[in-house]
Amino acid sequence: MEKIIGITNARNNIKEIVDIISDKDEIYIVTRDSNPEVVIMSYKKYLENKKLINQIWKLKYEKSVKKSQLQFKKWLKEKGYDVNKLSEEEI
């Protein structure tokens, strides 16, 4: 669960906050004027999140490529081409 902390409190207690984040893998949301501004998390958690984001982008990319290929094959078929008989150069 994330903990919400004001920027002044975070500034005054940064060492303790870093220790808690390192030891307990907690996440802090730092607010300024009651608005969320930044997130503080362990480097380990950051790398995990970065890896997940990259995996999501890869899946989205692969899905987009697959969709484009299907649409292109459909277009070729509508134009009267036999997709199975065309070479890469002809496509």
Coordinates of C-alpha atoms in Angstrom, one line a residue:
M1 CA 0.0 0.0 0.0
E2 CA 1.3 3.4 -0.8
K3 CA 1.9 6.0 1.8
I4 CA 1.1 9.7 1.1
I5 CA 3.4 12.3 2.6
G6 CA 3.7 16.1 2.1
I7 CA 6.8 17.5 0.6
T8 CA 7.9 19.3 3.7
N9 CA 7.5 16.2 5.8
A10 CA 9.4 14.2 3.2
R11 CA 12.2 16.7 3.1
N12 CA 12.5 16.7 6.9
N13 CA 12.5 12.9 7.1
I14 CA 14.2 11.8 3.9
K15 CA 16.7 9.4 5.6
E16 CA 14.0 7.6 7.5
I17 CA 11.8 7.4 4.4
V18 CA 14.6 5.9 2.3
D19 CA 15.3 3.4 5.1
I20 CA 11.7 2.3 5.2
I21 CA 11.5 2.1 1.4
S22 CA 14.7 0.0 1.3
D23 CA 13.8 -2.3 4.2
K24 CA 10.1 -2.8 3.6
D25 CA 9.7 -2.1 -0.1
E26 CA 7.1 0.5 0.6
I27 CA 6.0 3.2 -1.9
Y28 CA 5.6 6.8 -1.0
I29 CA 3.6 9.4 -2.9
V30 CA 4.9 12.9 -2.2
T31 CA 2.4 15.7 -2.4
R32 CA 2.8 19.4 -2.9
D33 CA -0.2 21.6 -2.1
S34 CA -2.2 18.4 -1.6
N35 CA -1.5 17.3 -5.2
P36 CA 0.5 14.2 -5.9
E37 CA 3.8 15.2 -7.5
V38 CA 6.3 12.3 -7.3
V39 CA 6.5 8.7 -6.3
I40 CA 9.4 7.3 -4.3
M41 CA 10.1 3.6 -4.5
S42 CA 12.9 1.1 -4.2
Y43 CA 15.2 0.7 -7.1
K44 CA 14.3 -3.0 -7.2
K45 CA 10.6 -2.1 -7.5
Y46 CA 11.4 0.5 -10.2
L47 CA 13.2 -2.1 -12.2
E48 CA 10.3 -4.6 -11.8
N49 CA 7.9 -1.9 -13.0
K50 CA 10.1 -1.0 -15.9
K51 CA 10.3 -4.6 -17.0
L52 CA 6.5 -5.0 -16.8
I53 CA 6.0 -1.8 -18.8
N54 CA 8.4 -3.0 -21.5
Q55 CA 6.6 -6.4 -21.7
I56 CA 3.3 -4.6 -22.1
W57 CA 4.7 -2.4 -24.9
K58 CA 6.1 -5.5 -26.6
L59 CA 2.7 -7.3 -26.4
K60 CA 0.9 -4.2 -27.8
Y61 CA 3.5 -4.0 -30.6
E62 CA 3.1 -7.6 -31.5
K63 CA -0.7 -7.3 -31.4
S64 CA -0.5 -4.3 -33.7
V65 CA 1.8 -6.0 -36.1
K66 CA -0.5 -9.1 -36.2
K67 CA -3.6 -6.9 -36.8
S68 CA -1.8 -5.0 -39.6
Q69 CA -0.7 -8.2 -41.3
L70 CA -4.3 -9.5 -41.2
Q71 CA -5.7 -6.3 -42.6
F72 CA -3.1 -6.3 -45.4
K73 CA -3.9 -9.9 -46.3
K74 CA -7.6 -9.0 -46.4
W75 CA -6.8 -6.0 -48.6
L76 CA -4.8 -8.2 -51.0
K77 CA -7.6 -10.7 -51.2
E78 CA -10.1 -7.9 -51.9
K79 CA -7.8 -6.8 -54.8
G80 CA -7.8 -10.3 -56.2
Y81 CA -4.3 -11.4 -55.1
D82 CA -3.7 -14.9 -53.7
V83 CA -1.6 -14.2 -50.6
N84 CA -0.2 -17.8 -50.6
K85 CA 1.2 -17.4 -54.1
L86 CA 2.9 -13.9 -53.7
S87 CA 6.6 -13.6 -52.9
E88 CA 8.0 -11.1 -50.4
E89 CA 9.2 -9.0 -53.4
E90 CA 5.7 -9.0 -55.0
I91 CA 4.1 -7.9 -51.8

